[in-house]
mmCIF file of C-alpha atoms in Angstrom:
data_model
loop_
_atom_site.group_PDB
_atom_site.id
_atom_site.type_symbol
_atom_site.label_atom_id
_atom_site.label_comp_id
_atom_site.label_asym_id
_atom_site.label_seq_id
_atom_site.Cartn_x
_atom_site.Cartn_y
_atom_site.Cartn_z
ATOM 1 C CA UNK A 1043 0.116 -0.028 0.094
ATOM 2 C CA UNK A 1044 3.176 2.096 0.158
ATOM 3 C CA UNK A 1045 4.292 2.251 -3.101
ATOM 4 C CA UNK A 1046 2.470 4.037 -5.604
ATOM 5 C CA UNK A 1047 1.898 4.329 -9.439
ATOM 6 C CA UNK A 1048 5.033 5.806 -11.076
ATOM 7 C CA UNK A 1049 4.290 8.810 -13.727
ATOM 8 C CA UNK A 1050 6.272 9.023 -16.994
ATOM 9 C CA UNK A 1051 6.235 12.318 -19.303
ATOM 10 C CA UNK A 1052 6.946 12.154 -23.182
ATOM 11 C CA UNK A 1053 7.486 14.826 -24.873
ATOM 12 C CA UNK A 1054 8.584 15.937 -28.276
ATOM 13 C CA UNK A 1055 10.633 18.655 -26.591
ATOM 14 C CA UNK A 1056 12.813 18.072 -23.151
ATOM 15 C CA UNK A 1057 11.559 21.799 -21.736
ATOM 16 C CA UNK A 1058 8.289 20.470 -22.060
ATOM 17 C CA UNK A 1059 8.509 16.580 -20.400
ATOM 18 C CA UNK A 1060 10.802 18.520 -17.482
ATOM 19 C CA UNK A 1061 8.522 21.794 -17.050
ATOM 20 C CA UNK A 1062 5.587 19.204 -16.592
ATOM 21 C CA UNK A 1063 7.961 17.330 -14.164
ATOM 22 C CA UNK A 1064 8.715 19.925 -12.275
ATOM 23 C CA UNK A 1065 4.977 21.144 -12.187
ATOM 24 C CA UNK A 1066 4.180 17.899 -11.022
ATOM 25 C CA UNK A 1067 6.709 17.383 -7.851
ATOM 26 C CA UNK A 1068 6.183 21.028 -7.015
ATOM 27 C CA UNK A 1069 2.167 20.439 -7.197
ATOM 28 C CA UNK A 1070 1.419 16.778 -6.122
ATOM 29 C CA UNK A 1071 4.923 16.590 -4.230
ATOM 30 C CA UNK A 1072 7.812 13.845 -3.869
ATOM 31 C CA UNK A 1073 6.265 10.551 -2.674
ATOM 32 C CA UNK A 1074 5.178 10.041 -6.496
ATOM 33 C CA UNK A 1075 8.136 8.875 -8.728
ATOM 34 C CA UNK A 1076 8.198 10.649 -11.719
ATOM 35 C CA UNK A 1077 10.556 10.356 -14.970
ATOM 36 C CA UNK A 1078 10.789 12.103 -17.634
ATOM 37 C CA UNK A 1079 12.316 12.261 -21.562
ATOM 38 C CA UNK A 1080 11.847 14.059 -24.047
ATOM 39 C CA UNK A 1081 14.280 16.161 -27.442
ATOM 40 C CA UNK A 1082 16.924 13.961 -29.141
ATOM 41 C CA UNK A 1083 20.448 13.646 -28.267
ATOM 42 C CA UNK A 1084 21.570 16.873 -30.510
ATOM 43 C CA UNK A 1085 18.890 18.880 -28.775
ATOM 44 C CA UNK A 1086 16.215 19.152 -30.810
ATOM 45 C CA UNK A 1087 12.819 17.994 -30.976
ATOM 46 C CA UNK A 1088 11.664 13.997 -30.957
ATOM 47 C CA UNK A 1089 11.318 10.974 -29.050
ATOM 48 C CA UNK A 1090 12.887 7.509 -28.432
ATOM 49 C CA UNK A 1091 11.916 4.332 -28.016
ATOM 50 C CA UNK A 1092 15.278 3.597 -25.696
ATOM 51 C CA UNK A 1093 14.779 7.237 -23.490
ATOM 52 C CA UNK A 1094 11.133 5.945 -22.955
ATOM 53 C CA UNK A 1095 12.373 2.881 -21.352
ATOM 54 C CA UNK A 1096 14.962 4.140 -19.366
ATOM 55 C CA UNK A 1097 12.439 6.659 -17.963
ATOM 56 C CA UNK A 1098 9.819 4.193 -17.330
ATOM 57 C CA UNK A 1099 12.348 2.047 -15.311
ATOM 58 C CA UNK A 1100 13.606 5.355 -13.117
ATOM 59 C CA UNK A 1101 9.911 5.639 -12.485
ATOM 60 C CA UNK A 1102 9.174 1.242 -11.761
ATOM 61 C CA UNK A 1103 6.655 0.908 -8.765
ATOM 62 C CA UNK A 1104 5.202 -1.987 -8.158
ATOM 63 C CA UNK A 1105 2.088 -0.859 -8.925
ATOM 64 C CA UNK A 1106 2.687 0.156 -12.635
ATOM 65 C CA UNK A 1107 3.472 3.247 -14.358
ATOM 66 C CA UNK A 1108 1.485 5.325 -16.311
ATOM 67 C CA UNK A 1109 2.640 7.514 -18.985
ATOM 68 C CA UNK A 1110 1.345 11.000 -20.328
ATOM 69 C CA UNK A 1111 2.197 12.012 -24.422
ATOM 70 C CA UNK A 1112 2.144 14.972 -25.956
ATOM 71 C CA UNK A 1113 2.434 14.247 -29.884
ATOM 72 C CA UNK A 1114 2.172 11.944 -32.326
ATOM 73 C CA UNK A 1115 5.292 9.981 -31.864
ATOM 74 C CA UNK A 1116 5.381 10.044 -28.491
ATOM 75 C CA UNK A 1117 2.337 8.557 -28.287
ATOM 76 C CA UNK A 1118 3.562 5.345 -31.047
ATOM 77 C CA UNK A 1119 7.342 5.374 -29.700
ATOM 78 C CA UNK A 1120 5.577 5.359 -25.856
ATOM 79 C CA UNK A 1121 3.761 1.831 -27.220
ATOM 80 C CA UNK A 1122 6.663 0.557 -28.963
ATOM 81 C CA UNK A 1123 8.780 1.237 -25.287
ATOM 82 C CA UNK A 1124 5.993 -0.900 -23.436
ATOM 83 C CA UNK A 1125 5.459 -3.010 -26.227
ATOM 84 C CA UNK A 1126 9.681 -3.754 -25.424
ATOM 85 C CA UNK A 1127 9.546 -4.648 -21.604
ATOM 86 C CA UNK A 1128 9.000 -8.375 -20.739
ATOM 87 C CA UNK A 1129 5.484 -9.925 -20.496
ATOM 88 C CA UNK A 1130 4.914 -9.185 -17.135
ATOM 89 C CA UNK A 1131 6.171 -5.641 -17.036
ATOM 90 C CA UNK A 1132 4.263 -4.960 -20.139
ATOM 91 C CA UNK A 1133 0.697 -5.334 -18.166
ATOM 92 C CA UNK A 1134 1.398 -2.881 -15.633
ATOM 93 C CA UNK A 1135 2.472 0.274 -18.122
ATOM 94 C CA UNK A 1136 -0.708 2.304 -20.199
ATOM 95 C CA UNK A 1137 -0.092 4.999 -22.328
ATOM 96 C CA UNK A 1138 -3.261 7.287 -20.712
ATOM 97 C CA UNK A 1139 -4.780 9.410 -23.029
ATOM 98 C CA UNK A 1140 -4.953 12.877 -21.594
ATOM 99 C CA UNK A 1141 -3.625 16.226 -21.986
ATOM 100 C CA UNK A 1142 0.076 15.547 -21.358
ATOM 101 C CA UNK A 1143 0.254 18.923 -18.067
ATOM 102 C CA UNK A 1144 -3.356 18.843 -16.661
ATOM 103 C CA UNK A 1145 -3.142 14.788 -17.240
ATOM 104 C CA UNK A 1146 0.039 14.462 -15.417
ATOM 105 C CA UNK A 1147 -1.239 16.573 -12.530
ATOM 106 C CA UNK A 1148 -4.334 15.037 -12.114
ATOM 107 C CA UNK A 1149 -2.466 10.575 -12.525
ATOM 108 C CA UNK A 1150 0.043 11.726 -9.712
ATOM 109 C CA UNK A 1151 -2.336 13.621 -7.374
ATOM 110 C CA UNK A 1152 -4.134 9.980 -7.874
ATOM 111 C CA UNK A 1153 -1.551 7.872 -7.486
ATOM 112 C CA UNK A 1154 -0.129 10.045 -4.521
ATOM 113 C CA UNK A 1155 -3.029 8.217 -2.608
ATOM 114 C CA UNK A 1156 -2.026 5.257 -3.082
ATOM 115 C CA UNK A 1157 -4.412 4.424 -5.781
ATOM 116 C CA UNK A 1158 -4.130 1.405 -8.693
ATOM 117 C CA UNK A 1159 -3.147 2.263 -12.225
ATOM 118 C CA UNK A 1160 -7.032 2.028 -13.628
ATOM 119 C CA UNK A 1161 -7.637 4.387 -11.149
ATOM 120 C CA UNK A 1162 -4.865 6.416 -12.424
ATOM 121 C CA UNK A 1163 -5.621 6.115 -15.725
ATOM 122 C CA UNK A 1164 -9.156 6.614 -15.230
ATOM 123 C CA UNK A 1165 -8.695 10.425 -13.257
ATOM 124 C CA UNK A 1166 -6.276 11.083 -15.783
ATOM 125 C CA UNK A 1167 -8.706 10.260 -19.050
ATOM 126 C CA UNK A 1168 -11.510 12.240 -17.194
ATOM 127 C CA UNK A 1169 -10.277 15.697 -18.946
ATOM 128 C CA UNK A 1170 -10.767 14.070 -22.559
ATOM 129 C CA UNK A 1171 -14.217 12.405 -21.610
ATOM 130 C CA UNK A 1172 -15.537 15.846 -20.499
ATOM 131 C CA UNK B 613 -22.312 20.107 13.598
ATOM 132 C CA UNK B 614 -23.795 16.893 12.732
ATOM 133 C CA UNK B 615 -26.595 16.412 10.408
ATOM 134 C CA UNK B 616 -28.687 13.421 9.363
ATOM 135 C CA UNK B 617 -29.912 11.960 6.440
ATOM 136 C CA UNK B 618 -31.406 9.242 5.226
ATOM 137 C CA UNK B 619 -27.927 7.428 4.083
ATOM 138 C CA UNK B 620 -27.042 7.709 8.011
ATOM 139 C CA UNK B 621 -25.687 10.549 9.558
ATOM 140 C CA UNK B 622 -23.089 13.586 7.804
ATOM 141 C CA UNK B 623 -20.625 15.588 9.572
ATOM 142 C CA UNK B 624 -20.509 18.873 8.314
ATOM 143 C CA UNK B 625 -18.988 22.499 7.877
ATOM 144 C CA UNK B 626 -18.199 25.560 6.834
ATOM 145 C CA UNK B 627 -14.923 27.545 5.790
ATOM 146 C CA UNK B 628 -14.524 30.873 4.442
ATOM 147 C CA UNK B 629 -11.731 30.314 1.334
ATOM 148 C CA UNK B 630 -9.028 32.812 2.026
ATOM 149 C CA UNK B 631 -6.789 31.839 -0.548
ATOM 150 C CA UNK B 632 -5.587 34.783 -2.806
ATOM 151 C CA UNK B 633 -6.669 33.495 -6.174
ATOM 152 C CA UNK B 634 -9.263 31.054 -4.733
ATOM 153 C CA UNK B 635 -9.135 27.718 -5.608
ATOM 154 C CA UNK B 636 -6.759 26.937 -8.079
ATOM 155 C CA UNK B 637 -4.502 24.178 -9.556
ATOM 156 C CA UNK B 638 -2.223 23.771 -6.053
ATOM 157 C CA UNK B 639 -5.634 24.008 -3.631
ATOM 158 C CA UNK B 640 -7.198 21.420 -5.393
ATOM 159 C CA UNK B 641 -4.360 19.373 -5.167
ATOM 160 C CA UNK B 642 -3.849 19.757 -1.829
ATOM 161 C CA UNK B 643 -7.021 19.514 -0.914
ATOM 162 C CA UNK B 644 -7.982 16.224 -2.633
ATOM 163 C CA UNK B 645 -4.725 14.322 -1.372
ATOM 164 C CA UNK B 646 -5.764 15.306 2.290
ATOM 165 C CA UNK B 647 -9.689 13.902 1.876
ATOM 166 C CA UNK B 648 -8.176 10.650 -0.116
ATOM 167 C CA UNK B 649 -6.347 9.794 3.620
ATOM 168 C CA UNK B 650 -9.563 9.294 4.537
ATOM 169 C CA UNK B 651 -12.333 6.618 4.338
ATOM 170 C CA UNK B 652 -14.840 8.833 4.682
ATOM 171 C CA UNK B 653 -17.399 9.280 1.834
ATOM 172 C CA UNK B 654 -16.339 13.419 1.646
ATOM 173 C CA UNK B 655 -18.427 15.919 -0.185
ATOM 174 C CA UNK B 656 -17.645 19.447 -1.064
ATOM 175 C CA UNK B 657 -19.545 22.472 -2.621
ATOM 176 C CA UNK B 658 -18.464 26.241 -2.972
ATOM 177 C CA UNK B 659 -20.988 29.070 -2.050
ATOM 178 C CA UNK B 660 -24.217 27.075 -1.610
ATOM 179 C CA UNK B 661 -24.294 25.627 -5.251
ATOM 180 C CA UNK B 662 -26.790 23.301 -6.278
ATOM 181 C CA UNK B 663 -24.296 20.203 -6.828
ATOM 182 C CA UNK B 664 -22.303 18.525 -3.949
ATOM 183 C CA UNK B 665 -18.771 16.777 -5.511
ATOM 184 C CA UNK B 666 -16.549 14.133 -4.948
ATOM 185 C CA UNK B 667 -13.844 15.563 -2.541
ATOM 186 C CA UNK B 668 -11.271 13.125 -3.397
ATOM 187 C CA UNK B 669 -12.048 13.396 -7.331
ATOM 188 C CA UNK B 670 -9.246 16.569 -8.497
ATOM 189 C CA UNK B 671 -10.698 17.521 -11.855
ATOM 190 C CA UNK B 672 -13.951 18.070 -10.186
ATOM 191 C CA UNK B 673 -12.413 20.084 -7.467
ATOM 192 C CA UNK B 674 -10.467 22.127 -10.099
ATOM 193 C CA UNK B 675 -12.901 22.645 -11.687
ATOM 194 C CA UNK B 676 -15.056 24.234 -8.713
ATOM 195 C CA UNK B 677 -13.263 27.407 -9.461
ATOM 196 C CA UNK B 678 -14.561 29.106 -6.197
ATOM 197 C CA UNK B 679 -13.153 32.657 -5.907
ATOM 198 C CA UNK B 680 -11.346 34.462 -2.823
ATOM 199 C CA UNK B 681 -14.019 34.521 0.346
ATOM 200 C CA UNK B 682 -16.360 32.386 -1.421
ATOM 201 C CA UNK B 683 -17.692 29.959 1.061
ATOM 202 C CA UNK B 684 -16.703 26.084 0.808
ATOM 203 C CA UNK B 685 -18.869 23.888 2.662
ATOM 204 C CA UNK B 686 -17.862 19.620 3.293
ATOM 205 C CA UNK B 687 -20.040 16.754 4.281
ATOM 206 C CA UNK B 688 -18.483 13.925 5.299
ATOM 207 C CA UNK B 689 -19.830 10.583 5.775
ATOM 208 C CA UNK B 690 -18.613 7.333 7.173
ATOM 209 C CA UNK B 691 -16.025 5.964 10.328
ATOM 210 C CA UNK B 692 -13.971 9.239 10.046
ATOM 211 C CA UNK B 693 -16.043 11.525 8.997
ATOM 212 C CA UNK B 694 -15.369 13.382 11.712
ATOM 213 C CA UNK B 695 -11.630 14.192 11.528
ATOM 214 C CA UNK B 696 -12.273 13.871 7.885
ATOM 215 C CA UNK B 697 -14.490 17.345 7.656
ATOM 216 C CA UNK B 698 -11.852 18.800 10.274
ATOM 217 C CA UNK B 699 -9.062 18.349 8.724
ATOM 218 C CA UNK B 700 -10.061 19.555 5.247
ATOM 219 C CA UNK B 701 -11.767 22.819 7.078
ATOM 220 C CA UNK B 702 -8.285 23.579 8.609
ATOM 221 C CA UNK B 703 -6.282 23.183 5.505
ATOM 222 C CA UNK B 704 -8.753 26.030 3.498
ATOM 223 C CA UNK B 705 -8.799 28.370 6.791
ATOM 224 C CA UNK B 706 -5.267 27.815 6.847
ATOM 225 C CA UNK B 707 -4.742 28.605 2.977
ATOM 226 C CA UNK B 708 -3.390 25.730 2.048
ATOM 227 C CA UNK B 709 -0.150 25.226 3.838
ATOM 228 C CA UNK B 710 2.924 23.874 2.393
ATOM 229 C CA UNK B 711 2.065 20.254 4.082
ATOM 230 C CA UNK B 712 6.055 18.990 2.962
ATOM 231 C CA UNK B 713 4.375 15.324 1.636
#
């Protein structure tokens, strides 16, 4: 019960990914693990599968990991990263269909209360349903 | 304050929102996080709105958009309802201090 769902933020821009992670830490607190990745190694825009896998590992929790993404490739690369995990870990990672900043804050708030991965995803996606 | 209804006893309380910009994102996150520590069902509403909302739903609490000086009402139902209402009233009355966790 002490462990909380981890949050991974994947943006094309490193600044957006880092800024979103900072916002989550400042608004929600440090009890939820938050990892981020974004940009390509040359400082340009982009996302990459190995970077996302590293972020998933950094945010790993026995309760699973919720990923928040921005556009197109961030989502497809995140799905690819999940596919490349070991089968038993694969089902403990979800890519949320939610706006990246708002979704990350809402998901982390829900996670901080000890909620399950499905509850965390549902709260993040509440914003999309409305 | 103790009020009874068809669903059993409710503990209720009221507090004035003193936060400079009202119930925006950070206070909403703090209120939701605190509410989640209790087992009780907890509802809040602002300025006598028709609908009560679930205090444990961060999206709904954020959507309250209660301005400064509005009256926040809290009602809770369950074993630790009294402690929950007291804690939440204290959080709002003390202007959402940084708790450290």
